[in-house]
Amino acid sequence: MPELPEVETVARQLAKAVRRRTVSGVKVHDTKLKSSQLERISQHSVKSVSRSGKQVLFTFSRAKQPDLYLAVHLRMTGRLVWCAGNKSIPENELKHIRACMELNGGKLFFVDPRRFGTMALSKNSSDFSPKGLEPMSPDFTLERLTNLLRNAKQNMKAWLLRQDKIVGIGNIYASEILHDCKISPKRSAHKLRKAEIALLHKSIQKILARAIENCGTTFSDFQDAHGVTGSYQHYLKVYERENLPCKRCKTSILRITQQQRSTYYCRNCQS
DNA sequence: CTTTCAGCCTGGGCGC
DNA sequence: TGCGCCCAGGCTGAAA
């Protein structure tokens, strides 16, 4: 699931579900997560759930103790699933549970078949503050973007994926953003003209905002059962549309490989 | 310094 | 049905 809009959606929904609930127990099933020391959140209550870059950030509090911060990165296949009351997740997914937080009123499962996801706990929220700029924040100005691009040596597609420059954009939205502002993914990032940078700036904000409004993109519908279902897949203009007509000019959408990852674009309207 | 590329893992879909 | 192959929304760190 997880680029900025999907992680934002998860964080918002989880905030509603688990805020102010208290952790009665923690079970870490996957040995890869043992080093997170997740058990330390026991008896803490959930103060907030938010998004930082592509991570879900939990703040836990407990009387007379410093707050604890938990950052969950979902990577490719991770999900955080809230099960109210005595409900559990579907049987066929039980084997993919990597950790579980028992809260008063339900359980929060970290499910992740591919096991790329990570969890980290810290007393310092700054440990999880992203290096790159948050594209939906007021700090993300045209001027900042212009400065970031000035010495960029990569092509536009690769550059948009760089989390140390702008956070939250992944493979889907990189293609969608570049199609929206009519810039070819092959263009070298420092060679954009002033007007093009302005269009790019607008498209980054517009595409991400629209995706958030639609709760992100969901490819597999088995997620319906958990309430985390986006609908932005219906609005994708190029992603996974190889050989289908461009929605703007009807030219066949191309799929190319850049940095060993698929890029989709229209060679007619992106240049 | 930049750029490439394997590796982390597993499951789903496809062709045969 | 079964097998091998390719693909996958992310990111790191070693090698070139």
Short mmCIF file of C-alpha atoms (C1' of nucleotides) in Angstrom, two decimals:
data_model
loop_
_atom_site.label_atom_id
_atom_site.label_comp_id
_atom_site.label_asym_id
_atom_site.label_seq_id
_atom_site.Cartn_x
_atom_site.Cartn_y
_atom_site.Cartn_z
CA MET A 1 0.00 0.00 0.00
CA PRO A 2 2.26 2.49 1.31
CA GLU A 3 3.18 5.82 -0.18
CA LEU A 4 2.27 9.09 1.48
CA PRO A 5 -1.49 9.03 0.78
CA GLU A 6 -1.89 5.44 1.93
CA VAL A 7 0.14 5.98 5.10
CA GLU A 8 -1.78 9.19 5.82
CA THR A 9 -5.03 7.25 5.47
CA VAL A 10 -3.88 4.50 7.80
CA ALA A 11 -2.71 7.03 10.38
CA ARG A 12 -6.01 8.94 10.32
CA GLN A 13 -8.10 5.82 10.64
CA LEU A 14 -5.96 4.39 13.38
CA ALA A 15 -6.04 7.64 15.30
CA LYS A 16 -9.81 7.36 15.47
CA ALA A 17 -9.69 3.73 16.48
CA VAL A 18 -6.95 3.61 19.10
CA ARG A 19 -6.35 7.05 20.57
CA ARG A 20 -6.59 7.08 24.38
CA ARG A 21 -6.60 3.31 24.57
CA THR A 22 -4.14 1.66 26.93
CA VAL A 23 -1.73 -1.10 26.07
CA SER A 24 -2.33 -4.15 28.24
CA GLY A 25 0.16 -6.38 26.47
CA VAL A 26 2.44 -6.77 23.48
CA LYS A 27 3.29 -9.86 21.47
CA VAL A 28 6.17 -9.86 19.04
CA HIS A 29 6.00 -12.93 16.82
CA ASP A 30 8.67 -12.21 14.23
CA THR A 31 12.21 -12.48 15.56
CA LYS A 32 13.27 -9.77 13.13
CA LEU A 33 11.30 -7.35 15.33
CA LYS A 34 12.70 -8.46 18.69
CA SER A 35 15.24 -5.66 18.76
CA SER A 36 12.47 -3.07 18.66
CA GLN A 37 11.79 -3.69 22.37
CA LEU A 38 8.15 -3.06 21.66
CA GLU A 39 7.26 -4.45 25.10
CA ARG A 40 8.29 -1.11 26.60
CA ILE A 41 4.97 0.43 25.54
CA SER A 42 3.05 -1.81 27.95
CA GLN A 43 0.77 0.15 30.27
CA HIS A 44 1.21 3.26 28.14
CA SER A 45 -1.76 4.82 26.41
CA VAL A 46 -1.93 5.98 22.83
CA LYS A 47 -1.58 9.73 22.78
CA SER A 48 -1.59 10.22 19.03
CA VAL A 49 -1.16 8.51 15.67
CA SER A 50 0.25 10.47 12.77
CA ARG A 51 2.34 10.17 9.66
CA SER A 52 5.96 11.10 9.17
CA GLY A 53 7.18 10.54 5.64
CA LYS A 54 6.05 7.03 4.81
CA GLN A 55 6.02 5.95 8.45
CA VAL A 56 3.13 5.65 10.87
CA LEU A 57 4.18 7.41 14.06
CA PHE A 58 2.59 6.52 17.42
CA THR A 59 3.09 8.57 20.57
CA PHE A 60 2.59 6.66 23.83
CA SER A 61 2.30 8.27 27.24
CA ARG A 62 2.24 7.08 30.82
CA ALA A 63 2.04 9.04 34.06
CA LYS A 64 5.41 10.26 35.36
CA GLN A 65 7.28 8.83 32.41
CA PRO A 66 8.65 10.35 29.25
CA ASP A 67 6.63 9.79 26.10
CA LEU A 68 7.64 6.93 23.83
CA TYR A 69 7.55 7.11 20.05
CA LEU A 70 6.96 4.15 17.79
CA ALA A 71 7.64 4.39 14.06
CA VAL A 72 6.20 1.69 11.84
CA HIS A 73 7.37 1.50 8.25
CA LEU A 74 5.06 -0.69 6.16
CA ARG A 75 7.46 -1.01 3.22
CA MET A 76 5.83 -3.14 0.51
CA THR A 77 3.26 -5.35 2.15
CA GLY A 78 2.87 -4.25 5.77
CA ARG A 79 -0.52 -3.34 7.23
CA LEU A 80 -1.76 -2.22 10.62
CA VAL A 81 -5.11 -3.81 11.28
CA TRP A 82 -7.38 -2.77 14.12
CA CYS A 83 -9.71 -5.47 15.40
CA ALA A 84 -12.27 -4.20 17.89
CA GLY A 85 -13.41 -6.35 20.78
CA ASN A 86 -12.73 -10.05 20.36
CA LYS A 87 -12.54 -9.93 16.59
CA SER A 88 -9.44 -11.21 14.86
CA ILE A 89 -8.02 -11.07 11.39
CA PRO A 90 -9.00 -13.63 8.71
CA GLU A 91 -7.58 -17.09 9.22
CA ASN A 92 -5.48 -17.12 6.07
CA GLU A 93 -3.57 -14.08 7.29
CA LEU A 94 -2.76 -15.37 10.75
CA LYS A 95 0.60 -16.69 9.61
CA HIS A 96 1.64 -13.20 8.55
CA ILE A 97 1.13 -11.56 11.91
CA ARG A 98 4.48 -10.11 12.96
CA ALA A 99 3.38 -8.34 16.13
CA CYS A 100 0.26 -7.53 18.10
CA MET A 101 -0.58 -4.77 20.57
CA GLU A 102 -3.34 -5.66 22.98
CA LEU A 103 -5.30 -2.55 23.90
CA ASN A 104 -8.35 -2.09 26.03
CA GLY A 105 -11.18 -2.66 23.59
CA GLY A 106 -9.33 -4.54 20.88
CA LYS A 107 -6.09 -5.55 19.23
CA LEU A 108 -3.82 -3.86 16.74
CA PHE A 109 -2.05 -6.32 14.44
CA PHE A 110 1.02 -5.68 12.35
CA VAL A 111 0.56 -8.00 9.39
CA ASP A 112 3.28 -8.24 6.77
CA PRO A 113 3.70 -11.24 4.45
CA ARG A 114 6.94 -10.11 2.89
CA ARG A 115 8.46 -9.09 6.21
CA PHE A 116 10.17 -5.96 4.86
CA GLY A 117 8.37 -3.69 7.27
CA THR A 118 10.14 -2.26 10.31
CA MET A 119 9.31 -1.02 13.80
CA ALA A 120 11.45 1.22 15.94
CA LEU A 121 10.90 2.68 19.38
CA SER A 122 12.52 5.81 20.81
CA LYS A 123 12.22 8.44 23.51
CA ASN A 124 13.12 11.09 20.96
CA SER A 125 10.59 11.91 18.30
CA SER A 126 13.42 13.54 16.38
CA ASP A 127 14.81 10.08 15.67
CA PHE A 128 11.91 9.73 13.27
CA SER A 129 11.72 13.15 11.73
CA PRO A 130 12.27 12.74 8.02
CA LYS A 131 15.32 14.15 6.30
CA GLY A 132 13.35 15.27 3.29
CA LEU A 133 10.67 17.91 2.93
CA GLU A 134 7.04 17.05 3.66
CA PRO A 135 5.30 17.84 0.36
CA MET A 136 1.95 18.64 1.98
CA SER A 137 3.39 21.08 4.49
CA PRO A 138 3.61 24.87 4.06
CA ASP A 139 7.41 24.48 4.02
CA PHE A 140 7.18 22.89 0.61
CA THR A 141 7.41 26.08 -1.40
CA LEU A 142 8.29 26.61 -5.03
CA GLU A 143 11.51 28.22 -3.87
CA ARG A 144 12.53 25.21 -1.78
CA LEU A 145 11.78 22.85 -4.64
CA THR A 146 13.79 25.01 -7.02
CA ASN A 147 16.76 24.91 -4.67
CA LEU A 148 16.54 21.16 -4.19
CA LEU A 149 16.55 20.59 -7.94
CA ARG A 150 19.47 22.89 -8.64
CA ASN A 151 22.24 20.33 -8.19
CA ALA A 152 20.21 17.20 -8.83
CA LYS A 153 22.05 14.76 -11.08
CA GLN A 154 19.37 12.12 -11.63
CA ASN A 155 16.47 11.76 -14.01
CA MET A 156 13.16 13.11 -12.77
CA LYS A 157 11.65 9.74 -11.91
CA ALA A 158 14.59 8.66 -9.78
CA TRP A 159 14.80 12.06 -8.14
CA LEU A 160 11.16 12.08 -7.07
CA LEU A 161 11.71 8.79 -5.25
CA ARG A 162 14.49 10.29 -3.10
CA GLN A 163 13.25 10.44 0.46
CA ASP A 164 16.14 12.69 1.49
CA LYS A 165 14.76 15.43 -0.78
CA ILE A 166 10.98 15.09 -0.68
CA VAL A 167 9.35 12.42 1.47
CA GLY A 168 6.39 10.25 0.68
CA ILE A 169 6.50 9.82 -3.08
CA GLY A 170 6.87 6.24 -4.31
CA ASN A 171 6.68 4.43 -7.60
CA ILE A 172 2.98 5.00 -8.28
CA TYR A 173 2.77 8.70 -7.54
CA ALA A 174 6.09 9.50 -9.21
CA SER A 175 4.63 8.35 -12.53
CA GLU A 176 1.29 10.03 -11.88
CA ILE A 177 2.83 13.36 -10.89
CA LEU A 178 5.11 13.51 -13.93
CA HIS A 179 2.20 12.75 -16.24
CA ASP A 180 0.14 15.46 -14.61
CA CYS A 181 2.76 18.15 -15.19
CA LYS A 182 3.71 16.76 -18.63
CA ILE A 183 7.35 16.23 -17.78
CA SER A 184 9.16 13.16 -19.10
CA PRO A 185 10.51 10.80 -16.43
CA LYS A 186 13.78 10.72 -18.38
CA ARG A 187 14.45 14.46 -18.08
CA SER A 188 17.46 15.30 -16.04
CA ALA A 189 16.30 16.92 -12.84
CA HIS A 190 18.55 20.00 -12.83
CA LYS A 191 17.60 20.96 -16.37
CA LEU A 192 13.95 21.79 -15.70
CA ARG A 193 12.93 25.29 -16.74
CA LYS A 194 11.43 27.66 -14.24
CA ALA A 195 7.93 27.21 -15.61
CA GLU A 196 8.27 23.44 -15.48
CA ILE A 197 9.35 23.50 -11.85
CA ALA A 198 6.26 25.54 -11.06
CA LEU A 199 4.06 22.95 -12.78
CA LEU A 200 5.83 20.12 -10.99
CA HIS A 201 5.34 21.86 -7.65
CA LYS A 202 1.61 22.19 -8.29
CA SER A 203 1.26 18.60 -9.52
CA ILE A 204 3.02 17.11 -6.50
CA GLN A 205 0.58 18.84 -4.17
CA LYS A 206 -2.45 18.24 -6.35
CA ILE A 207 -1.93 14.53 -7.00
CA LEU A 208 -1.07 13.72 -3.39
CA ALA A 209 -4.01 15.76 -2.08
CA ARG A 210 -6.43 14.02 -4.42
CA ALA A 211 -5.07 10.63 -3.46
CA ILE A 212 -5.49 11.45 0.22
CA GLU A 213 -9.07 12.58 -0.42
CA ASN A 214 -9.70 9.18 -1.95
CA CYS A 215 -7.93 7.33 0.85
CA GLY A 216 -5.06 6.29 -1.39
CA THR A 217 -4.68 3.50 -3.90
CA THR A 218 -5.70 -0.09 -3.17
CA PHE A 219 -4.81 -2.83 -5.62
CA SER A 220 -6.04 -5.89 -3.82
CA ASP A 221 -9.57 -5.91 -2.52
CA PHE A 222 -8.88 -8.37 0.30
CA GLN A 223 -8.16 -5.26 2.34
CA ASP A 224 -11.84 -4.33 2.29
CA ALA A 225 -12.43 -6.40 5.37
CA HIS A 226 -10.24 -4.10 7.39
CA GLY A 227 -11.72 -0.80 6.41
CA VAL A 228 -8.55 0.47 4.79
CA THR A 229 -9.71 0.75 1.21
CA GLY A 230 -8.65 3.53 -1.06
CA SER A 231 -10.24 4.33 -4.39
CA TYR A 232 -7.53 6.34 -6.11
CA GLN A 233 -6.75 3.36 -8.38
CA HIS A 234 -9.76 4.50 -10.41
CA TYR A 235 -8.07 7.82 -11.08
CA LEU A 236 -4.62 6.59 -12.11
CA LYS A 237 -3.69 8.03 -15.48
CA VAL A 238 -0.56 6.02 -16.31
CA TYR A 239 0.42 3.61 -13.54
CA GLU A 240 -0.13 -0.02 -14.61
CA ARG A 241 -1.69 1.18 -17.87
CA GLU A 242 0.96 -0.04 -20.32
CA ASN A 243 -0.37 -0.09 -23.92
CA LEU A 244 -3.64 1.52 -22.86
CA PRO A 245 -4.54 4.91 -24.38
CA CYS A 246 -3.36 8.01 -22.57
CA LYS A 247 -6.36 9.63 -20.94
CA ARG A 248 -5.25 12.99 -22.28
CA CYS A 249 -4.15 12.27 -25.86
CA LYS A 250 -4.97 8.58 -26.57
CA THR A 251 -1.32 7.67 -27.31
CA SER A 252 -0.34 4.26 -25.93
CA ILE A 253 1.18 4.47 -22.46
CA LEU A 254 4.75 3.18 -22.31
CA ARG A 255 6.38 1.21 -19.55
CA ILE A 256 10.12 1.58 -19.15
CA THR A 257 12.58 0.47 -16.48
CA GLN A 258 14.47 3.10 -14.52
CA GLN A 259 16.59 2.18 -11.51
CA GLN A 260 15.20 -1.35 -11.88
CA ARG A 261 11.67 -0.17 -11.35
CA SER A 262 8.75 0.36 -13.70
CA THR A 263 7.96 3.84 -14.89
CA TYR A 264 4.81 4.56 -16.89
CA TYR A 265 4.45 7.61 -19.10
CA CYS A 266 3.04 9.04 -22.30
CA ARG A 267 5.73 9.89 -24.85
CA ASN A 268 3.40 12.27 -26.63
CA CYS A 269 2.24 14.55 -23.87
CA GLN A 270 5.25 14.29 -21.56
CA SER A 271 8.47 15.86 -22.77
"C1'" DC B 1 31.69 11.62 -5.27
"C1'" DT B 2 27.89 9.10 -8.19
"C1'" DT B 3 25.52 5.13 -9.93
"C1'" DT B 4 24.40 0.42 -10.15
"C1'" DC B 5 22.76 -3.59 -8.15
"C1'" DA B 6 22.00 -7.39 -5.07
"C1'" DG B 7 19.58 -8.31 -1.11
"C1'" DC B 8 15.92 -8.37 2.23
"C1'" DC B 9 11.34 -11.87 1.95
"C1'" DT B 10 7.00 -13.98 0.31
"C1'" DG B 11 3.02 -14.69 -2.61
"C1'" DG B 12 0.41 -14.17 -6.84
"C1'" DG B 13 0.00 -14.71 -11.63
"C1'" DC B 14 1.42 -16.54 -15.81
"C1'" DG B 15 3.00 -19.93 -19.36
"C1'" DC B 16 3.97 -24.54 -20.14
"C1'" DT C 1 -2.36 -29.52 -10.73
"C1'" DG C 2 2.28 -28.49 -10.55
"C1'" DC C 3 6.57 -26.26 -11.57
"C1'" DG C 4 9.55 -22.60 -12.75
"C1'" DC C 5 9.82 -17.99 -13.76
"C1'" DC C 6 8.80 -13.12 -13.34
"C1'" DC C 7 6.78 -9.49 -10.96
"C1'" DA C 8 5.71 -6.43 -6.94
"C1'" DG C 9 3.69 0.08 -4.05
"C1'" DG C 10 10.62 0.44 -0.37
"C1'" DC C 11 15.02 1.07 1.10
"C1'" DT C 12 19.98 -0.05 2.38
"C1'" DG C 13 24.61 -0.80 1.81
"C1'" DA C 14 28.32 -2.74 -0.82
"C1'" DA C 15 30.66 -2.60 -5.08
"C1'" DA C 16 32.07 -0.44 -9.30
#
